[in-house]
Structure formats: C-alpha cells, structure tokens
Coordinates of C-alpha atoms in Angstrom, one line a residue:
X1 CA -40.0 -31.7 40.5
X2 CA -40.8 -28.1 40.1
X3 CA -44.2 -26.5 40.5
X4 CA -46.4 -26.4 37.5
X5 CA -46.3 -23.4 35.2
X6 CA -49.8 -24.1 33.8
X7 CA -51.6 -21.4 35.8
X8 CA -49.2 -18.7 34.5
X9 CA -49.4 -20.1 31.0
X10 CA -53.2 -20.0 31.2
X11 CA -53.2 -16.4 32.4
X12 CA -51.1 -15.4 29.4
X13 CA -53.0 -17.4 26.9
X14 CA -56.4 -16.3 28.1
X15 CA -55.3 -12.6 27.8
X16 CA -54.0 -13.4 24.3
X17 CA -57.4 -14.9 23.5
X18 CA -59.4 -11.8 24.4
X19 CA -59.6 -10.5 20.9
X20 CA -60.7 -13.9 19.6
X21 CA -63.6 -14.6 22.0
X22 CA -66.5 -13.1 19.9
X23 CA -65.6 -14.5 16.5
X24 CA -68.7 -16.6 15.9
X25 CA -72.4 -15.9 16.5
X26 CA -72.9 -18.3 19.4
X27 CA -69.7 -17.1 21.2
X28 CA -70.8 -13.5 20.6
X29 CA -74.3 -14.1 22.0
X30 CA -72.9 -16.1 24.9
X31 CA -70.4 -13.4 25.7
X32 CA -73.0 -10.7 25.7
X33 CA -75.2 -12.8 28.1
X34 CA -72.2 -13.3 30.4
X35 CA -71.5 -9.6 30.4
X36 CA -75.2 -8.8 31.2
X37 CA -75.2 -11.3 34.0
X38 CA -71.9 -10.3 35.6
X39 CA -71.9 -6.6 34.7
X40 CA -68.4 -7.2 33.4
X41 CA -67.1 -5.3 30.3
X42 CA -66.7 -7.3 27.2
X43 CA -62.9 -7.1 27.5
X44 CA -63.1 -8.7 30.9
X45 CA -65.6 -11.4 29.7
X46 CA -63.1 -12.3 26.9
X47 CA -60.6 -13.3 29.5
X48 CA -62.7 -16.1 30.9
X49 CA -64.2 -17.3 27.5
X50 CA -62.0 -19.4 25.2
X51 CA -63.6 -19.9 21.8
X52 CA -62.5 -22.5 19.2
X53 CA -60.9 -19.6 17.2
X54 CA -58.7 -18.7 20.1
X55 CA -55.0 -19.6 19.9
X56 CA -55.2 -20.9 23.5
X57 CA -58.1 -23.2 22.8
X58 CA -56.2 -26.4 22.2
X59 CA -53.8 -25.9 25.1
X60 CA -56.6 -25.1 27.6
X61 CA -58.7 -28.0 26.3
X62 CA -55.9 -30.6 26.5
X63 CA -54.4 -29.4 29.8
X64 CA -56.9 -31.5 31.9
X65 CA -57.6 -34.4 29.5
X66 CA -56.2 -37.4 31.6
X67 CA -57.3 -40.1 29.2
X68 CA -55.8 -40.2 25.7
X69 CA -58.9 -42.0 24.4
X70 CA -60.6 -38.6 24.4
X71 CA -57.7 -36.6 23.0
X72 CA -58.1 -37.4 19.3
X73 CA -59.1 -35.5 16.2
X74 CA -62.4 -37.4 16.2
X75 CA -63.3 -36.5 19.8
X76 CA -66.2 -34.0 20.0
X77 CA -64.9 -30.5 21.1
X78 CA -66.7 -27.8 23.1
X79 CA -67.9 -24.7 21.4
X80 CA -66.6 -22.6 24.2
X81 CA -64.5 -23.2 27.3
X82 CA -65.5 -21.1 30.2
X83 CA -62.7 -20.6 32.8
X84 CA -64.4 -18.8 35.7
X85 CA -62.3 -16.9 38.2
X86 CA -65.2 -16.0 40.5
X87 CA -68.3 -17.9 41.7
X88 CA -70.6 -15.3 39.9
X89 CA -69.0 -16.4 36.6
X90 CA -70.3 -19.9 37.2
X91 CA -73.8 -18.7 37.9
X92 CA -73.7 -16.6 34.7
X93 CA -72.4 -19.5 32.7
X94 CA -75.3 -21.7 33.9
X95 CA -77.9 -19.1 33.1
X96 CA -76.5 -18.3 29.7
X97 CA -76.0 -21.9 28.7
X98 CA -79.6 -22.6 29.6
X99 CA -80.8 -19.5 27.7
X100 CA -78.9 -20.5 24.6
X101 CA -80.0 -24.1 24.7
X102 CA -76.5 -25.5 25.0
X103 CA -75.3 -28.3 27.4
X104 CA -72.6 -27.9 30.0
X105 CA -69.8 -30.2 30.9
X106 CA -68.2 -29.5 34.3
X107 CA -64.5 -30.3 34.6
X108 CA -62.7 -30.3 37.9
X109 CA -59.5 -32.4 37.3
X110 CA -60.4 -34.3 34.1
X111 CA -60.0 -37.8 35.4
X112 CA -63.4 -39.2 34.4
X113 CA -62.7 -42.5 32.8
X114 CA -65.3 -42.0 30.1
X115 CA -64.5 -38.3 29.5
X116 CA -67.9 -37.2 30.8
X117 CA -66.4 -33.9 32.1
X118 CA -65.2 -32.7 28.7
X119 CA -66.9 -34.7 25.9
X120 CA -70.4 -34.7 24.6
X121 CA -72.2 -35.9 21.4
X122 CA -74.3 -32.7 21.3
X123 CA -73.2 -29.1 21.1
X124 CA -71.7 -28.1 24.5
X125 CA -69.5 -25.9 26.5
X126 CA -66.9 -26.8 29.2
X127 CA -67.1 -25.1 32.5
X128 CA -63.4 -25.5 33.5
X129 CA -63.0 -25.0 37.2
X130 CA -59.2 -25.0 37.5
X131 CA -59.1 -21.3 38.5
X132 CA -61.4 -21.9 41.5
X133 CA -59.0 -23.8 43.7
X134 CA -58.8 -21.9 47.1
X135 CA -58.3 -24.0 50.2
X136 CA -59.3 -22.3 53.6
X137 CA -58.3 -24.4 56.6
X138 CA -59.7 -23.7 60.1
X139 CA -57.5 -25.5 62.7
X140 CA -59.8 -24.5 65.5
X141 CA -62.8 -26.4 64.1
X142 CA -60.6 -28.9 62.2
X143 CA -62.5 -28.1 59.0
X144 CA -61.7 -26.7 55.6
X145 CA -63.5 -25.0 52.7
X146 CA -62.1 -26.4 49.4
X147 CA -63.1 -25.1 46.0
X148 CA -63.8 -27.9 43.5
X149 CA -61.1 -26.8 41.0
X150 CA -58.4 -27.7 43.6
X151 CA -56.6 -31.0 43.3
X152 CA -56.2 -33.6 46.0
X153 CA -52.5 -33.0 46.0
X154 CA -53.0 -29.3 46.7
X155 CA -55.4 -30.1 49.5
X156 CA -53.0 -32.6 51.1
X157 CA -50.1 -30.2 50.9
X158 CA -52.1 -27.3 52.3
X159 CA -53.2 -29.5 55.3
X160 CA -49.6 -30.6 55.9
X161 CA -48.4 -27.0 55.9
X162 CA -50.9 -26.1 58.6
X163 CA -50.8 -29.2 60.8
X164 CA -48.7 -32.3 61.5
X165 CA -51.5 -34.2 63.1
X166 CA -54.4 -33.6 60.7
X167 CA -55.2 -35.3 57.4
X168 CA -58.1 -36.1 55.1
X169 CA -59.5 -39.4 53.9
X170 CA -59.5 -39.1 50.1
X171 CA -57.9 -40.6 47.0
X172 CA -54.2 -41.4 46.2
X173 CA -53.7 -39.7 42.9
X174 CA -52.6 -36.0 43.5
X175 CA -53.9 -34.6 40.3
X176 CA -57.5 -35.8 40.8
X177 CA -59.9 -32.8 41.1
X178 CA -61.7 -32.3 44.4
X179 CA -65.1 -31.7 42.7
X180 CA -65.5 -35.0 40.9
X181 CA -63.8 -37.1 43.5
X182 CA -66.0 -36.0 46.4
X183 CA -69.3 -35.8 44.5
X184 CA -68.8 -39.4 43.3
X185 CA -68.1 -40.6 46.9
X186 CA -64.3 -40.8 46.8
X187 CA -62.0 -43.1 48.9
X188 CA -58.4 -43.7 49.8
X189 CA -56.2 -45.6 52.2
X190 CA -58.1 -44.2 55.2
X191 CA -61.5 -45.7 54.1
X192 CA -61.6 -48.4 56.8
X193 CA -60.9 -45.8 59.5
X194 CA -63.0 -42.9 58.4
X195 CA -65.3 -44.1 55.6
X196 CA -65.5 -42.7 52.1
X197 CA -64.5 -39.2 51.4
X198 CA -68.0 -37.8 51.2
X199 CA -68.7 -39.2 54.7
X200 CA -66.4 -36.4 55.9
X201 CA -68.3 -33.5 54.2
X202 CA -70.3 -31.1 56.4
X203 CA -71.3 -28.3 54.0
X204 CA -71.2 -27.4 50.3
X205 CA -72.0 -24.6 47.9
X206 CA -73.7 -25.2 44.6
X207 CA -75.0 -23.3 41.6
X208 CA -78.5 -24.6 40.8
X209 CA -80.3 -24.6 37.5
X210 CA -81.5 -21.1 38.1
X211 CA -78.0 -19.8 38.7
X212 CA -78.5 -19.3 42.4
X213 CA -75.5 -20.0 44.8
X214 CA -76.8 -22.2 47.6
X215 CA -75.1 -23.5 50.8
X216 CA -76.3 -26.5 52.8
X217 CA -79.0 -24.6 54.6
X218 CA -80.3 -22.9 51.4
X219 CA -80.2 -26.1 49.3
X220 CA -81.9 -28.3 51.9
X221 CA -80.9 -31.7 53.2
X222 CA -82.2 -33.7 50.2
X223 CA -79.9 -31.9 47.7
X224 CA -77.0 -31.9 50.2
X225 CA -77.5 -35.7 50.5
X226 CA -77.6 -36.2 46.7
X227 CA -74.3 -34.4 45.9
X228 CA -72.4 -36.4 48.4
X229 CA -71.9 -39.5 46.3
X230 CA -74.6 -39.1 43.7
X231 CA -72.5 -37.2 41.2
X232 CA -72.8 -33.5 41.5
X233 CA -73.0 -32.8 37.8
X234 CA -76.6 -34.2 37.7
X235 CA -77.8 -31.5 40.1
X236 CA -75.8 -28.3 39.4
X237 CA -72.3 -27.0 39.6
X238 CA -70.6 -27.6 42.9
X239 CA -68.4 -24.7 43.8
X240 CA -66.9 -25.9 47.1
X241 CA -67.1 -28.5 49.9
X242 CA -66.6 -27.9 53.6
X243 CA -64.7 -31.0 54.8
X244 CA -64.0 -32.4 58.3
X245 CA -60.3 -33.1 58.8
X246 CA -59.3 -36.1 60.8
X247 CA -56.6 -36.7 63.4
X248 CA -53.9 -39.1 62.6
X249 CA -51.0 -40.6 64.6
X250 CA -47.5 -39.2 64.2
X251 CA -46.2 -42.5 63.0
X252 CA -47.7 -44.4 60.0
X253 CA -46.3 -47.7 58.7
X254 CA -46.4 -48.9 55.1
X255 CA -45.2 -51.9 53.2
X256 CA -45.3 -53.5 49.8
X257 CA -44.9 -57.2 49.2
X258 CA -45.0 -59.3 46.0
X259 CA -45.7 -63.0 45.6
X260 CA -45.9 -65.1 42.4
X261 CA -48.0 -68.2 41.7
X262 CA -44.8 -70.2 41.8
X263 CA -44.5 -69.1 45.4
X264 CA -47.5 -69.3 47.8
X265 CA -49.6 -66.5 46.1
X266 CA -52.8 -68.5 46.1
X267 CA -52.5 -69.3 49.8
X268 CA -52.0 -65.7 50.5
X269 CA -55.0 -64.5 48.5
X270 CA -57.2 -67.1 50.2
X271 CA -56.2 -65.8 53.6
X272 CA -56.1 -62.1 52.5
X273 CA -59.8 -62.3 51.6
X274 CA -60.5 -63.3 55.2
X275 CA -58.2 -60.8 56.9
X276 CA -58.3 -57.6 54.9
X277 CA -61.9 -56.6 55.5
X278 CA -62.0 -57.8 59.2
X279 CA -58.7 -56.7 60.7
X280 CA -58.0 -53.6 62.7
X281 CA -59.6 -50.6 61.1
X282 CA -56.3 -48.8 61.2
X283 CA -54.9 -51.2 58.6
X284 CA -55.7 -50.9 54.9
X285 CA -54.3 -53.6 52.6
X286 CA -54.8 -53.1 48.8
X287 CA -54.0 -56.1 46.6
X288 CA -53.0 -55.9 42.9
X289 CA -53.4 -59.0 40.7
X290 CA -51.4 -58.7 37.5
X291 CA -50.3 -60.9 34.6
X292 CA -46.5 -60.8 34.3
X293 CA -43.5 -62.7 32.9
X294 CA -42.6 -65.8 35.0
X295 CA -39.3 -65.7 36.8
X296 CA -39.2 -69.5 36.8
X297 CA -40.4 -70.5 33.4
X298 CA -38.8 -68.3 30.7
X299 CA -41.2 -67.2 28.0
X300 CA -44.3 -68.0 30.0
X301 CA -46.8 -65.8 31.8
X302 CA -47.8 -66.0 35.4
X303 CA -49.8 -64.0 38.0
X304 CA -48.1 -61.7 40.5
X305 CA -49.9 -60.6 43.7
X306 CA -48.8 -57.3 45.3
X307 CA -50.1 -56.3 48.7
X308 CA -49.7 -52.5 49.4
X309 CA -50.6 -51.5 52.9
X310 CA -50.8 -48.6 55.3
X311 CA -51.2 -48.9 59.1
X312 CA -52.1 -46.0 61.4
X313 CA -49.5 -46.9 64.0
X314 CA -45.9 -48.1 64.4
X315 CA -44.1 -51.0 62.7
X316 CA -43.8 -53.3 65.7
X317 CA -47.5 -53.2 66.4
X318 CA -48.2 -54.0 62.7
X319 CA -45.7 -56.9 62.7
X320 CA -47.4 -58.4 65.8
X321 CA -50.9 -57.9 64.3
X322 CA -50.2 -59.6 61.0
X323 CA -48.0 -62.2 62.7
X324 CA -51.1 -63.3 64.5
X325 CA -53.8 -62.8 61.9
X326 CA -51.9 -63.3 58.6
X327 CA -48.7 -65.4 59.2
X328 CA -48.9 -66.7 55.6
X329 CA -47.7 -63.3 54.4
X330 CA -44.4 -63.6 56.3
X331 CA -44.2 -59.8 57.1
X332 CA -41.0 -58.8 58.8
X333 CA -39.9 -55.6 60.5
X334 CA -37.5 -54.9 57.6
X335 CA -40.3 -54.9 55.1
X336 CA -41.9 -51.9 56.8
X337 CA -41.2 -48.2 56.6
X338 CA -42.3 -45.7 59.2
X339 CA -43.3 -42.1 58.1
X340 CA -45.7 -39.3 58.6
X341 CA -49.1 -39.1 56.9
X342 CA -48.0 -36.6 54.2
X343 CA -44.9 -38.8 53.5
X344 CA -47.2 -41.7 53.0
X345 CA -49.2 -39.8 50.4
X346 CA -45.9 -39.5 48.4
X347 CA -45.1 -43.2 49.1
X348 CA -48.4 -44.4 47.6
X349 CA -47.5 -42.4 44.4
X350 CA -44.0 -44.0 44.3
X351 CA -42.4 -40.6 44.7
X352 CA -38.8 -41.0 46.0
X353 CA -38.2 -40.8 49.7
X354 CA -37.0 -37.4 50.8
X355 CA -38.9 -35.5 48.1
X356 CA -40.5 -32.3 49.4
X357 CA -44.3 -32.5 49.7
X358 CA -44.6 -29.4 47.5
X359 CA -44.3 -31.9 44.6
X360 CA -48.0 -32.5 45.2
X361 CA -48.7 -29.0 43.8
X362 CA -47.6 -30.0 40.4
X363 CA -50.5 -30.3 38.0
X364 CA -48.3 -31.3 35.1
X365 CA -48.6 -35.0 34.2
X366 CA -46.7 -37.0 31.6
X367 CA -48.5 -37.8 28.4
X368 CA -51.8 -39.5 29.4
X369 CA -52.2 -43.2 28.6
X370 CA -55.2 -44.7 26.9
X371 CA -57.3 -46.0 29.8
X372 CA -60.3 -48.3 30.5
X373 CA -61.6 -49.1 33.9
X374 CA -64.4 -51.2 35.3
X375 CA -65.6 -52.1 38.8
X376 CA -67.1 -54.8 40.9
X377 CA -68.0 -55.6 44.5
X378 CA -67.3 -58.8 46.3
X379 CA -69.7 -59.9 49.0
X380 CA -68.3 -63.4 49.6
X381 CA -64.6 -64.5 49.2
X382 CA -63.6 -66.2 46.0
X383 CA -63.0 -69.9 46.8
X384 CA -59.6 -71.5 46.0
X385 CA -60.9 -73.3 43.0
X386 CA -62.4 -70.0 41.7
X387 CA -59.0 -68.2 42.2
X388 CA -57.2 -70.9 40.3
X389 CA -59.6 -70.7 37.4
X390 CA -59.3 -66.9 37.5
X391 CA -55.5 -67.1 37.3
X392 CA -55.8 -69.2 34.2
X393 CA -58.1 -66.6 32.5
X394 CA -55.9 -63.7 33.6
X395 CA -52.8 -65.3 32.0
X396 CA -54.8 -66.2 28.9
X397 CA -56.2 -62.7 28.4
X398 CA -52.8 -61.3 29.0
X399 CA -53.0 -57.6 29.9
X400 CA -55.6 -56.3 32.3
X401 CA -55.3 -56.6 36.0
X402 CA -57.4 -56.3 39.2
X403 CA -57.1 -54.1 42.3
X404 CA -58.8 -55.3 45.5
X405 CA -59.7 -52.6 48.0
X406 CA -61.0 -53.9 51.4
X407 CA -64.0 -52.5 53.2
X408 CA -65.1 -53.3 56.8
X409 CA -64.2 -51.1 59.8
X410 CA -66.0 -47.8 59.6
X411 CA -67.7 -48.8 56.4
X412 CA -69.8 -51.4 58.3
X413 CA -71.0 -48.7 60.7
X414 CA -72.5 -46.2 58.3
X415 CA -76.0 -47.0 57.0
X416 CA -76.2 -47.6 53.2
X417 CA -78.8 -44.8 52.9
X418 CA -76.7 -42.2 54.8
X419 CA -75.4 -40.9 51.4
X420 CA -76.1 -42.1 47.9
X421 CA -73.0 -44.4 48.2
X422 CA -74.7 -47.6 49.2
X423 CA -71.9 -50.2 49.3
X424 CA -71.4 -50.5 53.0
X425 CA -71.9 -53.4 55.4
X426 CA -72.0 -56.8 53.6
X427 CA -69.5 -55.6 50.9
X428 CA -66.0 -57.1 51.5
X429 CA -64.1 -55.5 48.6
X430 CA -64.4 -53.1 45.8
X431 CA -62.5 -54.5 42.7
X432 CA -61.2 -52.3 40.0
X433 CA -60.5 -53.8 36.6
X434 CA -57.7 -51.9 35.0
X435 CA -56.0 -51.7 31.6
X436 CA -53.8 -49.0 30.1
X437 CA -52.0 -48.8 26.8
X438 CA -49.9 -46.3 24.9
X439 CA -50.4 -47.1 21.2
X440 CA -53.0 -44.9 19.5
X441 CA -55.7 -46.1 17.0
X442 CA -59.1 -47.7 16.9
X443 CA -57.8 -51.2 16.5
X444 CA -55.7 -50.9 19.7
X445 CA -58.7 -49.6 21.5
X446 CA -60.9 -52.4 20.3
X447 CA -58.3 -55.0 21.3
X448 CA -57.8 -53.7 24.8
X449 CA -61.5 -52.9 25.4
X450 CA -62.3 -56.5 24.5
X451 CA -59.6 -57.7 26.9
X452 CA -61.0 -55.9 29.9
X453 CA -64.5 -57.0 29.0
X454 CA -63.2 -60.6 29.0
X455 CA -61.8 -60.1 32.5
X456 CA -65.1 -58.6 33.7
X457 CA -66.9 -61.6 32.3
X458 CA -64.5 -63.9 34.2
X459 CA -65.4 -62.3 37.5
X460 CA -69.2 -62.8 37.0
X461 CA -69.6 -66.0 39.1
X462 CA -68.0 -64.3 42.2
X463 CA -69.2 -60.7 42.4
X464 CA -72.4 -59.0 43.6
X465 CA -75.6 -59.7 41.6
X466 CA -79.1 -58.2 41.2
X467 CA -77.7 -55.6 40.7
X468 CA -74.1 -56.2 39.8
X469 CA -72.9 -53.2 41.7
X470 CA -70.4 -50.7 40.3
X471 CA -68.6 -47.5 41.6
X472 CA -69.5 -44.2 40.0
X473 CA -66.0 -42.8 40.0
X474 CA -64.8 -45.8 38.0
X475 CA -67.2 -44.6 35.2
X476 CA -68.1 -47.4 32.8
X477 CA -70.5 -46.8 29.8
X478 CA -70.8 -50.6 29.3
X479 CA -73.2 -50.9 32.2
X480 CA -75.7 -48.6 30.5
X481 CA -76.1 -45.1 29.1
X482 CA -79.0 -42.7 28.6
X483 CA -79.9 -41.6 25.1
X484 CA -83.1 -39.7 25.9
X485 CA -82.7 -38.8 29.6
X486 CA -85.5 -41.1 30.7
X487 CA -86.0 -42.6 34.1
X488 CA -86.1 -46.1 32.6
X489 CA -82.7 -45.6 30.9
X490 CA -81.2 -44.2 34.0
X491 CA -82.4 -47.0 36.2
X492 CA -80.2 -49.5 34.3
X493 CA -77.0 -47.9 35.4
X494 CA -78.4 -46.0 38.4
X495 CA -79.2 -49.1 40.4
X496 CA -75.8 -50.5 39.7
X497 CA -74.0 -47.4 41.0
X498 CA -76.4 -46.5 43.8
X499 CA -78.5 -49.7 44.6
X500 CA -81.6 -48.7 46.6
X501 CA -80.6 -45.1 46.7
X502 CA -81.2 -44.5 43.0
X503 CA -84.9 -43.9 43.5
X504 CA -84.3 -41.1 46.1
X505 CA -81.7 -39.5 43.7
X506 CA -84.3 -39.4 40.9
X507 CA -86.8 -37.8 43.3
X508 CA -84.2 -35.1 44.3
X509 CA -83.4 -34.5 40.6
X510 CA -87.2 -34.0 39.9
X511 CA -87.3 -31.4 42.6
X512 CA -84.2 -29.4 41.7
X513 CA -83.9 -29.9 37.9
X514 CA -87.2 -31.2 36.5
X515 CA -86.3 -30.2 32.9
X516 CA -83.1 -32.2 33.1
X517 CA -80.8 -29.4 32.1
X518 CA -77.8 -30.9 33.9
X519 CA -77.4 -34.2 32.1
X520 CA -74.8 -36.5 30.6
X521 CA -74.9 -40.1 29.4
X522 CA -74.9 -41.4 33.0
X523 CA -76.6 -38.6 34.9
X524 CA -79.5 -39.0 37.3
X525 CA -82.8 -38.6 35.4
X526 CA -86.0 -36.9 36.8
X527 CA -88.9 -39.2 37.5
X528 CA -91.2 -37.3 35.2
X529 CA -89.0 -37.2 32.1
X530 CA -90.9 -39.0 29.4

C-alpha cells in the first residue's frame, strides 16, 4: 500500500481556496480576527481557512469523517474549517471563535462514534488538526512529544524506525488520531502490562479558553489530570502530549482461534472469563462474540467465539502457560506466530505478513461504514445459564456482536482516581457492542440502531450497575446528552463515563472554563452553569 497523497492534495486545495476564504460576512470577520491575532497577511490566513464557498471544502470536510452516519446531505456542516499549521494558529482560532460567538469542534482523526469532533446542531467551525502531526522521539529519556494531529500508525512507525525495543501502549487502529485517543484514556493490547494509554503521559500542551499555550507546569496538576482521560475538548485544545515509551521483548507471540457453539464454545467462554483477567500480565486475550451462519445446520444461525491474543514472550512459554491455566482452549505451538512488536501492530490489523511497516503512514481508508458502538463493564463473570440465554438473544437479533477486553494486571495496581478513567480494580472486562452496515438511509439506521439497543438490553442483568459504566472513547448518546450545558444534565452521562471522578472533572471545568465555551453534547459542565 502506498503512502497517502492526502497531505499533498490538501496543500494544493488550500492554496486554491485562498481567493474563496472571505466570501461571506462571518468568514471575512473571522479571517480579519485571525490575521490580527497571528500578524499574518490575509493571503496567508486564507491558506488555513476553508470556507463553505471554497472548492476544497467538501474534500477537506470528508477526509476525516470515519463514520458514514455523519456524511450525509442532512448532516450539519461547519461554517469554516480551520487547518492550522502552527500552534499560534490554534490560539488565534480559539480567541476569534469566542469573540464571534461560534462554537468549536476539534478534530484529530475523526473516529468519534457520535461525530462529536465534526458535527454540531448550532453554528460551528472545525479546528482540523491534521497538519499538526510532528513526532519527536528522545531515545535517551525514552519519551516522545507527539502532536495531536498525528495518527497512532504514524506514532508506531516513528518509534519502530528509531528503536527495535521500544513501543507504546495505545490502540490498534492506525488511523485513529492521537488527540482524541489519549484524552479519552485510550487502550490497546498492552493494557494489562502498562495500563491505559493516558497512564503513560508525562506532559502536555494545551490552548486554554483565553488562547494561552500552557504546558503541564503552567496549566497545573488539576487540568493536567483532567485531560488524561476526561476528554480534552471540554477544557481546551490539546496541542501535544509527551508520552513515556515502554520496553518490549524482541519476541512477541500472537494467535487467533475460533470456536462455534456446536463445538465447545460455551465451555471456553466460561473458563475464559476466569483466566483472561487473572493470567500473566504479559498476556492479553480479546474475545469476539458474533452471530454467524452455522457450519453444521445449513440455513441456521449460531454464535462464533474468536479469541485474539498477544503475549509478550515466546511461543513455547505461552503454550505452557495456557496448557496449565486454560487447557479447554487446546492451544498448540502451530497456532502461534512469533514476531516483533511493530509486526504485531500489522497483525492486529490483518495486514499481510511481510508488509512494510510504512503502511501505517497511510491515512487513506476505504469508504467508511455506517457505525454504532456501545460499551459496558463486567465486574463478575456471566454464569453458564446467562451465556446460553445471551447466545439465544444474539442469534435472534441477528447482526451486532460483542468484544470482550480483559483488565487485571497493571489495571489493578493504579488507583481509580489517578486519572479520570476510573474503571480499574474490580472491573474484569470492558465490553464493546458493535454493529456496522453499508446500506444508506434512515430506515437502515433505525433498524440497526434498534438491534444494538436490543443487545445492550440483553446484557443488563450481567454488567455494572449504579452507575452502568461506559467508556468515553466508545461514545454513545443513548446514555445521555446535554441540551443546556447544565451540571445536572452532565451528571447523567458523566457518572457513567467517569464514576466518582465526574465531580472533580466538573470542578476543574469550573476553574478553567466557567462560561462553558468548550462544550458539546457530552462535555464536562461547570458546577455553576445554571
């Protein structure tokens, strides 16, 4: 796969758009304000502002829409897309948006499941961070400064080019933006060894509501705490994170095994729930639960279980470990592939073996599917009778599936108040509810939204309660939204995402953005907002 041509295309299109940038009153006023704030000439300002009248508007807008649900003619569109190429441009955009009374949506990679980074029901601009993507790795300190417009794929590739022994514990999808991923906590296949992504952040730079650029020392520990899992877009515009790299072994082992109900799938799931969150912290075993066509009974549906795993070590050690702890799985040496960390990143994305890691630099994606996601947390294993009932419901509903991600290990060692991400000791699994479809139209969306809601309802007896916890980066408006920006509205979804940490987040919000300028339907509200 060749490297993306999107950056070159954007440069061309943004230059073409220069003469279009000031074609309506708001754009003209905004452009003048940016010029005054940055001391740039109007011709230079035009290169970073994309107005609706610009020929490049549609291509720039759609380039980072990763969910087709929000790429329709009815989807609200921004008045202006700001594409900063310097940190000072971000500061100016915040000042000028506030001055003109217009909301900001901040887009890093565009993967928000509810489109929060590029959709609003009120007049808004998008602050599109794709040009701010520098990655500066310091091997001596084993740290890196990463701008929030970079993708995870770009970060992983950059690390692998500098070191064969260092990596970073973050998500699997290479086109996910660093900004949203880390500020919402983030996680990947190293979670049981190193915690969530934000546990490995040591500094940050943010533009606050006054347009000031602040690092950790300047922003203070309360705000630094809040943006590491509390969703950065509630507090300002995060420019970059300083991350701590982690040391990994030269040999990593991976496997993928499938079992059907007609085999011993239920026995495996019963044992999996006991083993996955308690085994060696070097082992991460994800489990997919999906309705599929039966291989035994033609024309009927069944449930397939897929366990996808990575072990920080060699294959023989892994076989011995699971032979002792999980013999029901029947794992054999031939089921396992040994590889480096960067090769495992490709493997998780089902990229063919032997592909050069530079494929991770590709920002192009195929046409985005229509996507809905939900999340849950499991604090006690689902009993066998519950699993059998769940299989029946999954087959009856017909399309959505589940993804179990085990915790334990390092997750049990970090206090729930260390960051806004509270789901630590006592939580066995995070569960993702997943449904995707390709057919456009409101009827299809209604059908498939109803299906995933049915599956969510089916999990109710088994998952966490009071609150029914959820994961911010699996954004879900069904758990509550804010219409007026009040504390009472925010508490509904805030306590589900952050549990006991919501109150502290609201206090930080009150300190740094009391007028609630940085807001969206699921942002953190200030305490005093009436």
